[in-house]
Amino acid sequence: MAKVYVSGIIDAPVDKVWAYARDYNGHGEWHPLIAQSDVEDGKPSDQVGCVRNFTTTSGGQLRERLLSFSDLDRTFTYNILVSPMPIENYVATFAVKPITEGNRTFVEWYATFDVGPEDEARIRQQVGQDTFAAGIVALEKAVKSR
């Protein structure tokens, strides 16, 4: 099983970051890899079980289901249902926590998944750097511009 963990610090209060990030379908507004995203069946984007269906800027089509969501803990977990990547059993968690010094936010985004050894390095790069790390940087830019 492959594991990817990325963390970062956003120079903004945790409530402001969470207000932006808690929209499970909002990644289309701030993540550079997302071209289009919709929640299926008109369900709310914070409803456990909802499925977001999105297209990446490279043309990939993905479907992901929200497995858990907590405003109290400022976290959500989701899994991939359909992906162009050669992976299985993908589960990821996104969480934000307050940093009291400087009123900043600690962000962590991590995933586990099964992937063949021939694809592992490439997929770990895609998930870790292209998706998670780039997403944290883009989220900070979006929060600061708001």
N, CA, C and O atoms as a DFTB+ gen file, in Angstrom:
584 C
 N C O
     1  1       0.838      -1.177       0.000
     2  2       0.000       0.000       0.000
     3  2       0.883       1.239       0.000
     4  3       1.790       1.365       0.823
     5  1       0.615       2.149      -0.922
     6  2       1.349       3.409      -1.004
     7  2       0.707       4.432      -0.081
     8  3      -0.506       4.429       0.129
     9  1       1.548       5.312       0.471
    10  2       1.076       6.383       1.342
    11  2       1.694       7.687       0.881
    12  3       2.867       7.742       0.510
    13  1       0.883       8.739       0.910
    14  2       1.354      10.077       0.571
    15  2       0.871      11.009       1.670
    16  3      -0.300      10.978       2.046
    17  1       1.772      11.840       2.185
    18  2       1.425      12.812       3.221
    19  2       2.065      14.144       2.859
    20  3       3.269      14.218       2.616
    21  1       1.255      15.191       2.826
    22  2       1.743      16.539       2.550
    23  2       1.122      17.470       3.576
    24  3      -0.063      17.368       3.892
    25  1       1.932      18.370       4.087
    26  2       1.408      19.369       5.017
    27  2       1.966      20.734       4.644
    28  3       2.937      20.850       3.897
    29  1       1.327      21.759       5.183
    30  2       1.776      23.111       4.924
    31  2       1.150      24.062       5.917
    32  3       0.275      23.692       6.700
    33  1       1.614      25.286       5.867
    34  2       1.080      26.331       6.730
    35  2       0.528      27.433       5.851
    36  3       1.192      27.927       4.940
    37  1      -0.704      27.804       6.148
    38  2      -1.344      28.909       5.445
    39  2      -1.401      30.092       6.400
    40  3      -1.860      29.969       7.536
    41  1      -0.937      31.212       5.934
    42  2      -0.861      32.419       6.753
    43  2      -2.221      33.123       6.782
    44  3      -2.395      34.221       6.253
    45  1      -3.173      32.445       7.422
    46  2      -4.536      32.976       7.581
    47  2      -5.178      32.201       8.735
    48  3      -4.769      31.076       9.022
    49  1      -6.175      32.786       9.397
    50  2      -6.845      32.102      10.507
    51  2      -7.557      30.829      10.051
    52  3      -8.069      30.758       8.933
    53  1      -7.583      29.824      10.932
    54  2      -8.146      28.524      10.592
    55  2      -9.609      28.624      10.171
    56  3     -10.026      27.917       9.253
    57  1     -10.398      29.480      10.814
    58  2     -11.811      29.589      10.440
    59  2     -11.981      30.113       9.016
    60  3     -12.897      29.703       8.303
    61  1     -11.109      31.006       8.612
    62  2     -11.173      31.533       7.246
    63  2     -10.774      30.461       6.230
    64  3     -11.403      30.329       5.180
    65  1      -9.728      29.700       6.548
    66  2      -9.283      28.628       5.644
    67  2     -10.363      27.550       5.547
    68  3     -10.695      27.100       4.451
    69  1     -10.912      27.136       6.694
    70  2     -11.930      26.086       6.685
    71  2     -13.192      26.550       5.967
    72  3     -13.823      25.764       5.260
    73  1     -13.566      27.804       6.136
    74  2     -14.758      28.318       5.447
    75  2     -14.622      28.147       3.934
    76  3     -15.610      27.909       3.240
    77  1     -13.434      28.264       3.443
    78  2     -13.184      28.108       2.012
    79  2     -13.051      26.632       1.625
    80  3     -13.622      26.194       0.626
    81  1     -12.289      25.863       2.426
    82  2     -11.955      24.484       2.067
    83  2     -13.078      23.493       2.357
    84  3     -13.093      22.410       1.772
    85  1     -14.009      23.824       3.230
    86  2     -15.029      22.854       3.659
    87  2     -16.001      22.486       2.541
    88  3     -16.691      21.470       2.627
    89  1     -16.058      23.305       1.498
    90  2     -16.918      22.993       0.358
    91  2     -16.240      21.881      -0.444
    92  3     -15.325      22.128      -1.229
    93  1     -16.708      20.666      -0.230
    94  2     -16.111      19.490      -0.870
    95  2     -16.071      19.621      -2.392
    96  3     -15.196      19.048      -3.040
    97  1     -16.991      20.355      -2.951
    98  2     -17.010      20.558      -4.392
    99  2     -16.364      21.885      -4.808
   100  3     -16.328      22.200      -5.998
   101  1     -15.862      22.656      -3.860
   102  2     -15.296      23.965      -4.163
   103  2     -13.914      23.942      -4.774
   104  3     -13.403      24.983      -5.188
   105  1     -13.298      22.769      -4.839
   106  2     -11.936      22.684      -5.379
   107  2     -11.857      23.195      -6.817
   108  3     -10.787      23.606      -7.268
   109  1     -12.957      23.174      -7.528
   110  2     -12.971      23.696      -8.886
   111  2     -12.717      25.184      -8.961
   112  3     -12.322      25.704     -10.005
   113  1     -12.943      25.871      -7.850
   114  2     -12.727      27.317      -7.806
   115  2     -11.292      27.701      -7.476
   116  3     -10.863      28.810      -7.794
   117  1     -10.534      26.793      -6.838
   118  2      -9.193      27.198      -6.420
   119  2      -8.072      26.229      -6.811
   120  3      -6.915      26.647      -6.867
   121  1      -8.363      24.972      -7.080
   122  2      -7.281      24.028      -7.384
   123  2      -6.899      24.131      -8.861
   124  3      -7.773      24.065      -9.726
   125  1      -5.607      24.292      -9.162
   126  2      -5.188      24.492     -10.559
   127  2      -5.397      23.292     -11.477
   128  3      -5.367      23.454     -12.697
   129  1      -5.607      22.103     -10.938
   130  2      -5.801      20.927     -11.781
   131  2      -7.258      20.653     -12.133
   132  3      -7.534      19.779     -12.955
   133  1      -8.190      21.375     -11.536
   134  2      -9.609      21.078     -11.729
   135  2     -10.212      22.021     -12.765
   136  3     -10.169      23.243     -12.616
   137  1     -10.772      21.430     -13.813
   138  2     -11.404      22.218     -14.869
   139  2     -12.891      22.430     -14.593
   140  3     -13.417      23.522     -14.807
   141  1     -13.559      21.392     -14.122
   142  2     -15.018      21.424     -13.914
   143  2     -15.353      20.416     -12.834
   144  3     -14.781      19.326     -12.807
   145  1     -16.287      20.767     -11.928
   146  2     -16.674      19.839     -10.870
   147  2     -18.127      20.058     -10.482
   148  3     -18.584      21.194     -10.360
   149  1     -18.846      18.961     -10.290
   150  2     -20.247      19.011      -9.872
   151  2     -20.516      17.875      -8.895
   152  3     -19.933      16.796      -9.004
   153  1     -21.409      18.130      -7.936
   154  2     -21.869      17.071      -7.052
   155  2     -23.074      16.417      -7.726
   156  3     -24.005      17.098      -8.157
   157  1     -23.044      15.104      -7.807
   158  2     -24.115      14.373      -8.473
   159  2     -25.421      14.440      -7.682
   160  3     -25.417      14.557      -6.456
   161  1     -26.516      14.365      -8.397
   162  2     -27.868      14.297      -7.831
   163  2     -28.249      15.515      -7.003
   164  3     -29.178      15.443      -6.199
   165  1     -27.555      16.626      -7.181
   166  2     -27.913      17.864      -6.491
   167  2     -27.758      17.822      -4.984
   168  3     -28.341      18.651      -4.286
   169  1     -26.992      16.887      -4.468
   170  2     -26.810      16.773      -3.016
   171  2     -25.906      17.894      -2.500
   172  3     -25.076      18.413      -3.246
   173  1     -26.063      18.268      -1.232
   174  2     -25.161      19.261      -0.645
   175  2     -23.729      18.729      -0.616
   176  3     -23.509      17.530      -0.448
   177  1     -22.759      19.629      -0.781
   178  2     -21.362      19.194      -0.856
   179  2     -20.782      18.803       0.499
   180  3     -19.645      18.335       0.559
   181  1     -21.525      18.980       1.581
   182  2     -21.042      18.527       2.883
   183  2     -21.837      17.320       3.399
   184  3     -21.734      16.958       4.571
   185  1     -22.620      16.710       2.525
   186  2     -23.407      15.538       2.903
   187  2     -22.585      14.271       2.689
   188  3     -22.176      13.962       1.569
   189  1     -22.353      13.549       3.771
   190  2     -21.616      12.291       3.659
   191  2     -22.332      11.390       2.655
   192  3     -23.550      11.223       2.709
   193  1     -21.564      10.822       1.754
   194  2     -22.110       9.975       0.701
   195  2     -22.253      10.682      -0.633
   196  3     -22.425      10.027      -1.662
   197  1     -22.186      12.025      -0.636
   198  2     -22.292      12.720      -1.919
   199  2     -21.089      12.366      -2.792
   200  3     -20.017      12.026      -2.292
   201  1     -21.292      12.451      -4.095
   202  2     -20.242      12.108      -5.057
   203  2     -19.968      13.325      -5.924
   204  3     -20.869      13.878      -6.556
   205  1     -18.695      13.731      -5.941
   206  2     -18.309      14.803      -6.868
   207  2     -17.735      14.149      -8.117
   208  3     -16.971      13.185      -8.050
   209  1     -18.125      14.699      -9.244
   210  2     -17.720      14.202     -10.546
   211  2     -16.984      15.362     -11.204
   212  3     -17.570      16.417     -11.445
   213  1     -15.712      15.168     -11.494
   214  2     -14.958      16.303     -12.024
   215  2     -14.001      15.903     -13.131
   216  3     -13.637      14.739     -13.300
   217  1     -13.614      16.922     -13.873
   218  2     -12.674      16.788     -14.976
   219  2     -11.431      17.589     -14.632
   220  3     -11.526      18.711     -14.137
   221  1     -10.270      17.013     -14.893
   222  2      -9.023      17.733     -14.657
   223  2      -8.665      18.558     -15.898
   224  3      -9.228      18.368     -16.976
   225  1      -7.735      19.459     -15.718
   226  2      -7.308      20.291     -16.845
   227  2      -6.622      19.462     -17.928
   228  3      -6.508      19.910     -19.069
   229  1      -6.164      18.255     -17.581
   230  2      -5.552      17.377     -18.590
   231  2      -6.580      16.458     -19.250
   232  3      -6.229      15.637     -20.097
   233  1      -7.852      16.600     -18.859
   234  2      -8.912      15.829     -19.480
   235  2      -9.335      14.584     -18.733
   236  3     -10.252      13.895     -19.178
   237  1      -8.703      14.267     -17.612
   238  2      -9.082      13.094     -16.825
   239  2     -10.422      13.286     -16.136
   240  3     -10.759      14.387     -15.702
   241  1     -11.171      12.214     -16.043
   242  2     -12.489      12.227     -15.391
   243  2     -12.395      11.418     -14.104
   244  3     -11.952      10.269     -14.124
   245  1     -12.813      12.015     -12.970
   246  2     -12.789      11.323     -11.689
   247  2     -14.128      11.458     -10.992
   248  3     -14.858      12.431     -11.185
   249  1     -14.434      10.458     -10.177
   250  2     -15.594      10.498      -9.280
   251  2     -15.089      10.135      -7.894
   252  3     -14.391       9.137      -7.718
   253  1     -15.448      10.958      -6.908
   254  2     -15.005      10.731      -5.543
   255  2     -16.202      10.860      -4.598
   256  3     -17.063      11.721      -4.773
   257  1     -16.232       9.983      -3.596
   258  2     -17.338       9.979      -2.631
   259  2     -16.847      10.495      -1.280
   260  3     -15.782      10.104      -0.802
   261  1     -17.641      11.380      -0.674
   262  2     -17.346      11.912       0.655
   263  2     -17.696      10.858       1.698
   264  3     -18.856      10.465       1.820
   265  1     -16.697      10.400       2.450
   266  2     -16.885       9.334       3.433
   267  2     -17.179       9.865       4.836
   268  3     -17.963       9.271       5.576
   269  1     -16.553      10.977       5.198
   270  2     -16.811      11.596       6.495
   271  2     -16.557      13.091       6.387
   272  3     -15.793      13.550       5.538
   273  1     -17.213      13.837       7.263
   274  2     -17.109      15.295       7.228
   275  2     -17.373      15.815       8.635
   276  3     -18.341      15.409       9.278
   277  1     -16.511      16.716       9.115
   278  2     -16.707      17.278      10.447
   279  2     -16.307      18.746      10.488
   280  3     -15.141      19.087      10.290
   281  1     -17.281      19.610      10.747
   282  2     -16.965      21.017      10.977
   283  2     -16.254      21.182      12.313
   284  3     -15.408      22.066      12.457
   285  1     -16.583      20.345      13.290
   286  2     -15.952      20.418      14.606
   287  2     -14.453      20.136      14.506
   288  3     -13.640      20.866      15.073
   289  1     -14.095      19.084      13.789
   290  2     -12.686      18.715      13.630
   291  2     -12.028      19.373      12.424
   292  3     -10.814      19.278      12.242
   293  1     -12.828      20.039      11.604
   294  2     -12.354      20.680      10.362
   295  2     -11.610      19.672       9.480
   296  3     -10.449      19.865       9.119
   297  1     -12.314      18.606       9.153
   298  2     -11.705      17.548       8.355
   299  2     -12.744      16.852       7.488
   300  3     -13.924      16.810       7.836
   301  1     -12.309      16.312       6.367
   302  2     -13.155      15.414       5.592
   303  2     -12.298      14.320       4.970
   304  3     -11.109      14.504       4.710
   305  1     -12.934      13.185       4.741
   306  2     -12.276      12.026       4.134
   307  2     -13.105      11.585       2.937
   308  3     -14.335      11.620       2.976
   309  1     -12.430      11.175       1.885
   310  2     -13.121      10.760       0.666
   311  2     -12.365       9.606       0.010
   312  3     -11.198       9.354       0.310
   313  1     -13.052       8.919      -0.883
   314  2     -12.390       7.873      -1.662
   315  2     -12.683       8.073      -3.144
   316  3     -13.662       8.712      -3.529
   317  1     -11.807       7.509      -3.954
   318  2     -11.979       7.582      -5.406
   319  2     -12.812       6.389      -5.855
   320  3     -12.527       5.244      -5.506
   321  1     -13.838       6.682      -6.628
   322  2     -14.671       5.642      -7.230
   323  2     -14.217       5.320      -8.646
   324  3     -14.177       4.154      -9.041
   325  1     -13.872       6.359      -9.413
   326  2     -13.443       6.211     -10.807
   327  2     -12.285       7.176     -11.039
   328  3     -12.353       8.348     -10.668
   329  1     -11.221       6.668     -11.659
   330  2     -10.047       7.491     -11.925
   331  2      -9.302       6.960     -13.137
   332  3      -9.309       5.755     -13.388
   333  1      -8.656       7.846     -13.895
   334  2      -7.820       7.368     -14.995
   335  2      -6.476       6.817     -14.495
   336  3      -5.746       6.183     -15.258
   337  1      -6.149       7.055     -13.225
   338  2      -4.900       6.548     -12.666
   339  2      -5.045       5.055     -12.343
   340  3      -6.130       4.605     -11.974
   341  1      -3.971       4.296     -12.480
   342  2      -4.022       2.854     -12.190
   343  2      -3.906       2.592     -10.677
   344  3      -2.907       2.048     -10.207
   345  1      -4.944       2.989      -9.928
   346  2      -4.938       2.832      -8.474
   347  2      -6.231       2.165      -8.013
   348  3      -7.238       2.161      -8.720
   349  1      -6.173       1.612      -6.825
   350  2      -7.346       1.021      -6.192
   351  2      -7.315       1.375      -4.713
   352  3      -6.261       1.695      -4.165
   353  1      -8.467       1.317      -4.077
   354  2      -8.584       1.503      -2.636
   355  2      -8.021       2.841      -2.156
   356  3      -7.439       2.923      -1.074
   357  1      -8.196       3.878      -2.959
   358  2      -7.700       5.214      -2.619
   359  2      -8.613       5.858      -1.589
   360  3      -9.817       5.986      -1.811
   361  1      -8.037       6.264      -0.459
   362  2      -8.754       7.000       0.579
   363  2      -7.867       8.159       1.007
   364  3      -6.690       7.965       1.311
   365  1      -8.431       9.370       1.033
   366  2      -7.664      10.560       1.388
   367  2      -8.397      11.362       2.456
   368  3      -9.624      11.327       2.555
   369  1      -7.618      12.083       3.249
   370  2      -8.158      12.958       4.283
   371  2      -7.525      14.329       4.137
   372  3      -6.325      14.462       3.896
   373  1      -8.368      15.351       4.292
   374  2      -7.938      16.748       4.291
   375  2      -8.321      17.322       5.643
   376  3      -9.455      17.150       6.089
   377  1      -7.385      18.005       6.304
   378  2      -7.665      18.563       7.631
   379  2      -6.930      19.880       7.827
   380  3      -5.838      20.081       7.296
   381  1      -7.539      20.770       8.593
   382  2      -6.895      22.021       8.987
   383  2      -6.968      22.148      10.506
   384  3      -7.936      21.732      11.141
   385  1      -5.905      22.740      11.068
   386  2      -5.817      22.928      12.516
   387  2      -5.251      24.305      12.797
   388  3      -4.431      24.815      12.034
   389  1      -5.686      24.902      13.888
   390  2      -5.184      26.247      14.204
   391  2      -3.745      26.217      14.713
   392  3      -3.343      25.309      15.440
   393  1      -2.993      27.220      14.318
   394  2      -1.679      27.506      14.896
   395  2      -1.870      28.823      15.636
   396  3      -2.082      29.862      15.012
   397  1      -1.798      28.784      16.936
   398  2      -2.117      29.990      17.710
   399  2      -1.081      31.090      17.523
   400  3      -1.425      32.272      17.516
   401  1       0.169      30.715      17.374
   402  2       1.193      31.726      17.158
   403  2       1.051      32.288      15.743
   404  3       1.227      31.567      14.761
   405  1       0.743      33.529      15.652
   406  2       0.596      34.171      14.350
   407  2      -0.761      33.974      13.707
   408  3      -0.988      34.437      12.589
   409  1      -1.676      33.286      14.402
   410  2      -3.040      33.081      13.893
   411  2      -3.018      32.478      12.488
   412  3      -3.682      32.971      11.576
   413  1      -2.249      31.410      12.333
   414  2      -2.103      30.738      11.046
   415  2      -2.785      29.375      11.088
   416  3      -3.355      28.986      12.108
   417  1      -2.722      28.656       9.969
   418  2      -3.408      27.373       9.845
   419  2      -2.449      26.291       9.369
   420  3      -1.711      26.472       8.401
   421  1      -2.477      25.167      10.066
   422  2      -1.733      23.981       9.649
   423  2      -2.669      23.141       8.793
   424  3      -3.786      22.832       9.209
   425  1      -2.218      22.771       7.600
   426  2      -3.016      21.975       6.667
   427  2      -2.306      20.653       6.444
   428  3      -1.094      20.614       6.232
   429  1      -3.070      19.572       6.495
   430  2      -2.506      18.283       6.125
   431  2      -3.472      17.568       5.186
   432  3      -4.693      17.626       5.333
   433  1      -2.865      16.895       4.220
   434  2      -3.626      16.183       3.203
   435  2      -2.870      14.886       2.961
   436  3      -1.694      14.911       2.597
   437  1      -3.527      13.766       3.159
   438  2      -2.830      12.501       3.031
   439  2      -3.740      11.436       2.447
   440  3      -4.966      11.532       2.508
   441  1      -3.102      10.411       1.874
   442  2      -3.852       9.346       1.204
   443  2      -3.103       8.031       1.283
   444  3      -1.880       7.991       1.422
   445  1      -3.868       6.961       1.191
   446  2      -3.321       5.618       1.005
   447  2      -4.025       5.009      -0.201
   448  3      -5.189       5.307      -0.470
   449  1      -3.310       4.160      -0.919
   450  2      -3.897       3.527      -2.104
   451  2      -3.011       2.373      -2.540
   452  3      -1.835       2.297      -2.185
   453  1      -3.596       1.491      -3.306
   454  2      -2.858       0.381      -3.900
   455  2      -2.506       0.755      -5.334
   456  3      -3.332       1.286      -6.078
   457  1      -1.274       0.469      -5.701
   458  2      -0.784       0.775      -7.042
   459  2       0.333      -0.213      -7.363
   460  3       1.063      -0.645      -6.472
   461  1       0.459      -0.561      -8.614
   462  2       1.530      -1.471      -9.023
   463  2       2.895      -0.824      -8.856
   464  3       3.016       0.396      -8.965
   465  1       3.917      -1.616      -8.595
   466  2       5.258      -1.060      -8.376
   467  2       5.786      -0.281      -9.577
   468  3       6.582       0.644      -9.412
   469  1       5.357      -0.640     -10.770
   470  2       5.815       0.067     -11.971
   471  2       5.253       1.476     -12.076
   472  3       5.816       2.312     -12.784
   473  1       4.139       1.759     -11.375
   474  2       3.495       3.072     -11.427
   475  2       3.624       3.870     -10.141
   476  3       3.259       5.045     -10.104
   477  1       4.139       3.250      -9.082
   478  2       4.083       3.888      -7.761
   479  2       4.783       5.240      -7.700
   480  3       4.197       6.194      -7.190
   481  1       5.989       5.361      -8.189
   482  2       6.721       6.629      -8.101
   483  2       5.974       7.743      -8.836
   484  3       5.848       8.857      -8.326
   485  1       5.489       7.440     -10.014
   486  2       4.764       8.447     -10.808
   487  2       3.467       8.868     -10.117
   488  3       3.159      10.058     -10.056
   489  1       2.717       7.915      -9.604
   490  2       1.438       8.228      -8.960
   491  2       1.663       8.959      -7.639
   492  3       0.919       9.883      -7.311
   493  1       2.673       8.559      -6.886
   494  2       2.983       9.276      -5.639
   495  2       3.334      10.730      -5.939
   496  3       2.951      11.622      -5.183
   497  1       4.047      10.980      -7.018
   498  2       4.379      12.359      -7.439
   499  2       3.110      13.112      -7.818
   500  3       2.905      14.246      -7.385
   501  1       2.261      12.487      -8.621
   502  2       1.015      13.136      -9.041
   503  2       0.145      13.502      -7.844
   504  3      -0.351      14.625      -7.748
   505  1      -0.034      12.559      -6.941
   506  2      -0.898      12.796      -5.785
   507  2      -0.235      13.771      -4.817
   508  3      -0.859      14.744      -4.394
   509  1       1.020      13.521      -4.467
   510  2       1.697      14.329      -3.454
   511  2       2.001      15.742      -3.891
   512  3       1.668      16.699      -3.191
   513  1       2.624      15.882      -5.030
   514  2       3.059      17.213      -5.458
   515  2       2.035      17.929      -6.336
   516  3       1.667      19.072      -6.068
   517  1       1.579      17.248      -7.386
   518  2       0.682      17.891      -8.350
   519  2      -0.712      18.146      -7.777
   520  3      -1.369      19.116      -8.156
   521  1      -1.169      17.277      -6.865
   522  2      -2.508      17.435      -6.309
   523  2      -2.465      18.081      -4.933
   524  3      -3.006      19.172      -4.753
   525  1      -1.834      17.434      -3.955
   526  2      -1.882      17.921      -2.578
   527  2      -1.060      19.197      -2.371
   528  3      -1.606      20.209      -1.933
   529  1       0.229      19.168      -2.673
   530  2       1.081      20.339      -2.434
   531  2       0.619      21.537      -3.266
   532  3       0.526      22.651      -2.751
   533  1       0.334      21.314      -4.533
   534  2      -0.153      22.411      -5.387
   535  2      -1.497      22.924      -4.890
   536  3      -1.777      24.119      -4.977
   537  1      -2.324      22.031      -4.373
   538  2      -3.622      22.430      -3.845
   539  2      -3.505      23.299      -2.607
   540  3      -4.254      24.265      -2.459
   541  1      -2.582      22.975      -1.717
   542  2      -2.386      23.781      -0.512
   543  2      -1.908      25.180      -0.878
   544  3      -2.388      26.165      -0.317
   545  1      -0.970      25.273      -1.811
   546  2      -0.489      26.581      -2.270
   547  2      -1.636      27.373      -2.905
   548  3      -1.800      28.561      -2.629
   549  1      -2.418      26.719      -3.744
   550  2      -3.531      27.395      -4.413
   551  2      -4.612      27.800      -3.419
   552  3      -5.218      28.861      -3.566
   553  1      -4.859      26.975      -2.419
   554  2      -5.848      27.314      -1.395
   555  2      -5.411      28.564      -0.639
   556  3      -6.234      29.438      -0.366
   557  1      -4.140      28.658      -0.301
   558  2      -3.654      29.867       0.399
   559  2      -3.867      31.109      -0.468
   560  3      -4.318      32.142       0.026
   561  1      -3.545      31.009      -1.753
   562  2      -3.750      32.154      -2.654
   563  2      -5.224      32.543      -2.697
   564  3      -5.558      33.727      -2.655
   565  1      -6.094      31.561      -2.781
   566  2      -7.531      31.834      -2.845
   567  2      -8.032      32.472      -1.556
   568  3      -8.807      33.428      -1.601
   569  1      -7.600      31.956      -0.411
   570  2      -8.034      32.493       0.875
   571  2      -7.548      33.927       1.035
   572  3      -8.298      34.781       1.508
   573  1      -6.321      34.202       0.655
   574  2      -5.765      35.541       0.804
   575  2      -6.401      36.537      -0.155
   576  3      -6.446      37.731       0.142
   577  1      -6.890      36.074      -1.288
   578  2      -7.496      36.999      -2.258
   579  2      -8.969      37.289      -1.927
   580  3      -9.587      38.170      -2.524
   581  1      -9.500      36.555      -0.995
   582  2     -10.910      36.700      -0.618
   583  2     -11.125      37.836       0.328
   584  3     -12.256      38.091       0.741
